[in-house]
Coordinates of C-alpha atoms and ligand atoms in Angstrom, one line a residue:
M365 CA -7.6 4.1 30.1
K366 CA -10.5 3.9 27.7
I367 CA -9.4 2.4 24.4
L368 CA -11.8 2.7 21.4
I369 CA -11.2 0.1 18.6
A370 CA -12.7 1.9 15.6
D371 CA -11.5 -0.4 12.7
S372 CA -10.9 -4.1 12.2
F373 CA -7.9 -5.6 13.9
D374 CA -6.9 -9.2 14.9
S375 CA -9.9 -10.7 16.8
S376 CA -7.6 -11.4 19.9
L377 CA -6.9 -7.7 20.4
P378 CA -9.9 -6.6 22.5
K379 CA -9.2 -9.4 25.1
R380 CA -5.5 -8.6 25.2
L381 CA -6.1 -4.9 25.7
S382 CA -8.7 -5.5 28.4
E383 CA -5.8 -6.3 30.6
I384 CA -4.5 -2.8 30.0
G385 CA -7.7 -0.7 30.0
E386 CA -11.4 -0.6 29.3
V387 CA -12.0 -1.6 25.6
L388 CA -14.8 0.1 23.7
S389 CA -15.9 -1.0 20.3
D390 CA -18.8 1.3 19.5
I391 CA -17.9 4.5 17.7
S392 CA -20.8 6.2 19.5
K393 CA -18.5 6.0 22.6
L394 CA -15.9 8.3 20.8
N395 CA -16.6 11.1 23.4
E396 CA -15.3 8.8 26.2
A397 CA -12.3 7.5 24.3
E398 CA -8.8 8.4 25.6
V399 CA -7.0 6.2 23.0
L400 CA -8.3 5.6 19.6
L401 CA -7.2 2.6 17.4
V402 CA -7.7 2.9 13.6
R403 CA -6.4 1.3 10.5
S404 CA -7.4 3.1 7.2
K405 CA -11.2 3.1 7.3
T406 CA -11.7 5.7 9.9
K407 CA -10.8 9.2 8.9
V408 CA -9.4 11.1 11.8
T409 CA -10.2 14.7 10.6
E410 CA -10.6 17.9 12.5
E411 CA -14.4 17.4 12.5
F412 CA -14.1 13.8 13.7
L413 CA -11.9 15.1 16.6
Q414 CA -14.6 17.4 17.8
G415 CA -16.5 14.4 18.9
A416 CA -13.5 13.2 21.0
P417 CA -13.0 15.6 23.8
N418 CA -11.0 13.2 26.0
L419 CA -8.6 11.8 23.3
K420 CA -4.9 11.8 24.1
L421 CA -3.5 9.1 21.7
V422 CA -4.4 7.9 18.3
I423 CA -2.6 4.7 17.0
R424 CA -2.9 3.9 13.3
G425 CA -2.3 0.2 13.0
G426 CA -0.2 0.1 9.8
V427 CA 2.1 2.5 7.8
G428 CA 0.5 5.5 6.0
L429 CA -0.8 8.2 8.1
D430 CA -2.8 9.9 5.3
N431 CA -6.1 9.1 7.1
V432 CA -5.1 11.0 10.2
D433 CA -4.9 14.8 10.2
K434 CA -1.7 15.1 12.3
K435 CA -1.9 18.9 12.4
A436 CA -5.3 18.9 13.9
C437 CA -4.2 16.2 16.5
E438 CA -1.2 18.1 17.4
A439 CA -3.2 21.4 17.8
R440 CA -5.4 19.5 20.3
G441 CA -2.3 17.9 22.0
I442 CA -3.2 14.5 20.8
K443 CA -0.2 12.1 20.2
V444 CA -0.3 10.1 16.9
M445 CA 1.6 6.9 16.5
N446 CA 1.6 4.1 13.9
T447 CA 3.2 0.5 13.7
P448 CA 5.3 1.0 10.4
E449 CA 7.6 -2.0 10.9
A450 CA 4.9 -4.6 11.1
S451 CA 3.5 -4.5 7.6
S452 CA 6.5 -4.5 5.3
V453 CA 6.7 -8.2 4.5
A454 CA 2.9 -8.5 4.0
V455 CA 2.8 -5.7 1.6
A456 CA 5.9 -6.8 -0.2
E457 CA 4.5 -10.3 -0.7
L458 CA 1.4 -8.8 -2.3
A459 CA 3.5 -6.6 -4.6
M460 CA 5.4 -9.7 -5.7
A461 CA 2.1 -11.6 -6.1
L462 CA 0.7 -8.9 -8.4
M463 CA 4.0 -8.7 -10.3
I464 CA 4.1 -12.5 -10.9
A465 CA 0.4 -12.6 -11.9
V466 CA 0.9 -10.2 -14.9
P467 CA 3.6 -12.1 -17.0
N468 CA 2.1 -15.5 -16.1
R469 CA -1.3 -14.3 -17.2
L470 CA -2.8 -15.9 -14.1
V471 CA -6.0 -14.0 -13.9
E472 CA -6.8 -14.7 -17.7
A473 CA -5.8 -18.3 -17.5
H474 CA -7.9 -19.0 -14.4
N475 CA -11.0 -17.2 -15.7
S476 CA -10.7 -18.9 -19.1
M477 CA -10.8 -22.4 -17.5
R478 CA -13.7 -21.3 -15.3
E479 CA -15.4 -20.5 -18.7
G480 CA -14.8 -24.1 -19.9
K481 CA -11.9 -22.9 -22.4
W482 CA -8.6 -24.5 -22.9
L483 CA -6.2 -21.7 -24.1
K484 CA -2.9 -23.8 -23.9
K485 CA -1.8 -22.5 -27.3
E486 CA -3.1 -18.9 -27.0
I487 CA -1.7 -18.0 -23.5
K488 CA 2.0 -17.2 -23.9
R489 CA 3.8 -16.2 -20.6
T490 CA 6.8 -14.1 -20.2
E491 CA 9.3 -14.2 -17.3
L492 CA 10.5 -11.9 -14.6
Y493 CA 14.1 -13.3 -15.0
K494 CA 16.6 -10.6 -16.1
K495 CA 13.8 -7.9 -16.4
T496 CA 14.4 -4.6 -14.9
L497 CA 12.4 -3.6 -11.8
G498 CA 12.3 0.1 -10.9
L499 CA 11.3 0.8 -7.3
L500 CA 9.8 4.2 -6.7
G501 CA 10.7 4.7 -3.1
I502 CA 13.0 2.3 -1.3
G503 CA 12.1 2.3 2.4
R504 CA 10.9 -0.6 4.5
I505 CA 8.5 -2.2 1.9
G506 CA 10.6 -1.2 -1.2
T507 CA 13.6 -3.0 0.5
E508 CA 11.6 -6.2 1.1
V509 CA 10.4 -6.1 -2.6
A510 CA 14.0 -5.6 -3.7
K511 CA 15.2 -8.8 -1.8
R512 CA 12.4 -10.9 -3.3
A513 CA 12.9 -9.5 -6.9
K514 CA 16.6 -10.4 -6.5
A515 CA 15.6 -14.0 -5.8
F516 CA 13.9 -13.9 -9.2
E517 CA 17.2 -12.6 -10.7
M518 CA 15.7 -9.3 -11.7
E519 CA 17.8 -6.3 -12.2
V520 CA 16.8 -4.0 -9.3
I521 CA 17.0 -0.2 -9.6
A522 CA 15.5 2.4 -7.4
Y523 CA 14.8 6.1 -7.1
D524 CA 14.4 7.7 -3.8
P525 CA 15.4 11.3 -3.1
F526 CA 16.2 10.5 0.5
V527 CA 18.4 7.3 -0.1
K528 CA 21.9 7.7 -1.6
E529 CA 23.0 4.1 -1.5
H530 CA 21.2 0.8 -0.9
P531 CA 22.6 -2.7 -0.2
I532 CA 20.4 -4.4 -2.8
A533 CA 19.1 -1.9 -5.4
K534 CA 21.2 0.3 -7.7
M535 CA 20.1 4.0 -6.9
V536 CA 19.4 5.9 -10.1
S537 CA 17.7 9.2 -11.2
L538 CA 14.0 9.2 -11.8
D539 CA 14.6 9.7 -15.5
E540 CA 16.9 6.6 -15.6
L541 CA 14.4 4.5 -13.7
L542 CA 11.6 5.5 -16.1
K543 CA 13.7 4.8 -19.2
N544 CA 15.0 1.4 -18.1
S545 CA 12.3 -0.3 -16.1
D546 CA 10.2 -3.1 -17.5
Y547 CA 8.3 -3.3 -14.2
I548 CA 7.7 -0.2 -11.9
S549 CA 6.6 -0.8 -8.2
I550 CA 5.4 2.2 -6.2
H551 CA 6.5 2.3 -2.6
T552 CA 6.3 6.1 -1.8
P553 CA 4.2 7.6 0.9
L554 CA 1.4 10.0 -0.2
T555 CA 2.7 13.4 0.5
D556 CA 2.3 16.9 -1.1
E557 CA 5.4 16.1 -3.3
T558 CA 4.2 12.6 -4.3
K559 CA 0.6 13.5 -5.0
G560 CA -0.1 13.3 -8.8
M561 CA 3.7 13.0 -9.4
I562 CA 3.1 10.4 -12.1
N563 CA 1.6 12.5 -14.8
S564 CA 1.5 12.5 -18.6
E565 CA 5.1 13.8 -18.8
V566 CA 6.4 11.0 -16.6
F567 CA 4.5 8.3 -18.5
A568 CA 6.0 9.6 -21.7
K569 CA 9.4 8.7 -20.3
M570 CA 8.6 5.1 -19.6
K571 CA 9.2 2.1 -21.8
N572 CA 6.2 1.3 -24.1
G573 CA 4.2 -1.6 -22.5
V574 CA 5.7 -1.1 -18.9
V575 CA 3.9 -3.0 -16.1
I576 CA 3.1 -0.9 -13.1
V577 CA 2.5 -2.4 -9.7
N578 CA 1.0 -0.2 -7.0
T579 CA 0.7 -1.2 -3.4
G580 CA 1.7 2.3 -2.3
R581 CA -1.1 4.9 -2.8
A582 CA -3.4 5.5 -5.8
K583 CA -3.2 9.3 -5.7
V584 CA 0.5 9.2 -6.6
F585 CA -0.9 9.0 -10.1
D586 CA -2.6 11.7 -12.0
E587 CA -5.8 9.7 -12.7
T588 CA -6.5 11.1 -16.2
A589 CA -3.0 10.4 -17.4
L590 CA -3.1 7.0 -16.0
F591 CA -6.4 6.1 -17.8
E592 CA -4.9 7.5 -21.0
A593 CA -1.6 5.5 -20.6
L594 CA -3.7 2.3 -20.1
K595 CA -5.9 2.9 -23.1
S596 CA -3.0 3.7 -25.4
G597 CA -1.0 0.7 -24.2
K598 CA 1.9 2.9 -23.0
V599 CA 1.2 1.1 -19.8
G600 CA 0.8 -2.6 -20.6
F601 CA -0.6 -3.5 -17.3
Y602 CA -1.5 -1.8 -14.0
A603 CA -1.8 -4.1 -11.1
T604 CA -3.1 -2.3 -8.1
D605 CA -4.1 -2.8 -4.5
V606 CA -4.8 0.8 -3.8
W607 CA -7.7 3.2 -4.8
P608 CA -8.5 6.8 -4.7
S609 CA -11.2 5.9 -2.2
D610 CA -12.0 2.6 -0.3
P611 CA -14.0 1.3 -2.2
P612 CA -13.5 3.1 -5.5
P613 CA -16.8 4.8 -6.8
E614 CA -19.2 2.7 -8.8
G615 CA -18.3 2.7 -12.5
Y616 CA -14.6 3.8 -11.7
P617 CA -12.9 3.3 -15.1
L618 CA -10.1 1.1 -14.0
L619 CA -12.6 -1.6 -12.7
S620 CA -13.5 -2.5 -16.2
M621 CA -10.3 -2.0 -18.1
P622 CA -8.8 -5.3 -19.5
N623 CA -5.2 -4.4 -18.6
V624 CA -5.9 -3.8 -15.0
I625 CA -5.5 -6.5 -12.2
M626 CA -6.8 -5.5 -8.8
T627 CA -7.1 -6.3 -5.2
P628 CA -9.3 -4.5 -2.6
H629 CA -6.6 -2.9 -0.6
I630 CA -5.5 -6.0 1.2
G631 CA -1.8 -5.4 1.4
A632 CA -1.5 -5.2 5.1
S633 CA -4.3 -7.7 5.6
S634 CA -2.4 -11.0 6.2
K635 CA -3.3 -12.9 9.3
E636 CA 0.4 -12.7 10.5
N637 CA 0.5 -8.9 10.0
L638 CA -2.7 -8.3 11.9
L639 CA -1.2 -10.3 14.8
R640 CA 2.1 -8.3 14.6
I641 CA 0.1 -4.9 14.5
G642 CA -1.8 -6.2 17.6
D643 CA 1.6 -7.1 19.4
R644 CA 3.0 -3.7 18.7
I645 CA -0.2 -2.0 20.0
V646 CA -0.2 -4.0 23.1
E647 CA 3.5 -3.1 23.6
I648 CA 2.9 0.6 23.0
L649 CA -0.1 0.7 25.4
S650 CA 1.6 -1.4 28.1
N651 CA 4.3 1.4 28.3
Y652 CA 2.1 4.3 27.8
K653 CA 1.5 6.7 30.7
M654 CA -1.7 8.8 30.5
Ligands
LIG1320 P1 8.9 4.1 4.3 O1 8.8 5.3 4.9 O2 9.8 3.1 5.0 O3 9.5 4.2 2.8 C1 9.0 5.1 1.9 C2 10.1 5.6 1.0 O4 9.6 6.5 0.1 C3 11.2 6.4 1.9 O5 12.5 5.8 1.7 C4 11.2 7.8 1.3 O6 12.5 8.4 1.2 C5 10.6 7.6 0.0 N1 10.1 8.7 -0.7 C6 9.6 9.8 -0.2 N2 9.3 10.7 -1.2 C7 9.6 10.1 -2.4 C8 9.6 10.5 -3.8 N3 9.1 11.8 -4.0 N4 10.1 9.7 -4.7 C9 10.6 8.5 -4.4 N5 10.7 8.0 -3.1 C10 10.2 8.9 -2.1 O7 7.5 3.5 4.1 P2 7.0 1.9 3.8 O8 6.8 1.3 5.1 O9 8.0 1.4 2.9 O10 5.5 2.2 3.2 C11 5.5 2.8 1.9 C12 4.0 3.2 1.6 O11 3.3 2.0 1.3 C13 3.3 3.8 2.8 O12 3.5 5.2 2.8 C14 1.8 3.5 2.3 O13 1.4 4.6 1.6 C15 1.9 2.2 1.5 N6 1.3 1.0 2.2 C16 0.3 0.4 1.5 C17 -0.2 -0.7 2.2 C18 -1.3 -1.5 1.5 O14 -2.1 -2.1 2.3 N7 -1.3 -1.6 0.1 C19 0.2 -1.1 3.5 C20 1.2 -0.4 4.1 C21 1.7 0.7 3.4

């Protein structure tokens, strides 16, 4: 079996896979590949597949499959798999890190000290304790965030059209979530239904100064409405790991807004997670019959 590793995985993976098949690491060998391993960088489009006549299996190391055209793969008889369980803890920990950074004013405190300032009096923190966290989507990652938020004694509510009851979060309607949340954390996949679902009407129903944490997908937001909500202060802070493109275009407005905290799509990039993704890929390919 010829396995093409197109994106970056744990450095131990090529050696481990060489016991299962021939490992290729040069994208120019796409025409030989029978198995393709991607994360989010490579876009597996219909056009891309035209250069892969021998492909039988695509494995996306991670959760979201929005960089793989599943219909085009299906039409060509190419199976698509992912490793959804591996990344939940890694992403949930980043969501918590972003959430904690905002009320503790960590970025501002750090930067001010770097600039030689001592803002002990000026920097007033707030607490997560007893604040309401609204989870938009409560699948694997949302559930891990709920567990951690409970440890901070937050009130955890969630909206998810496919989940009626949850052992940790109180399930509520979307309107109730918007009305009551001090913090909103995004954990939906990007689908036709969720694309642009947070628009100006939805922002209008949120608390003034709400903090939004996004480790889900950027395109869940109507971009113009998000910029407006940040400018007006309707959204107090937007802490995001995800972008409309990786990287976002030069001069992208969020990059210079004072009430935005950002990371470069590193939610799944913990060392431990990359090892877990590698373990799962080895397991899949060890049992895979061509
Ligand atoms: P999951 O499938 O376990 O959970 C997603 C949940 O969203 C499900 O319970 C589903 O019912 C719910 N949902 C679907 N449509 C909804 C809607 N309209 N409103 C509210 N909820 C809705 O997936 P997961 O493993 O928890 O991952 C969630 C998302 O996180 C992924 O799809 C991906 O986009 C993102 N993600 C980001 C990173 C990162 O690096 N930042 C890494 C992994 C995953």
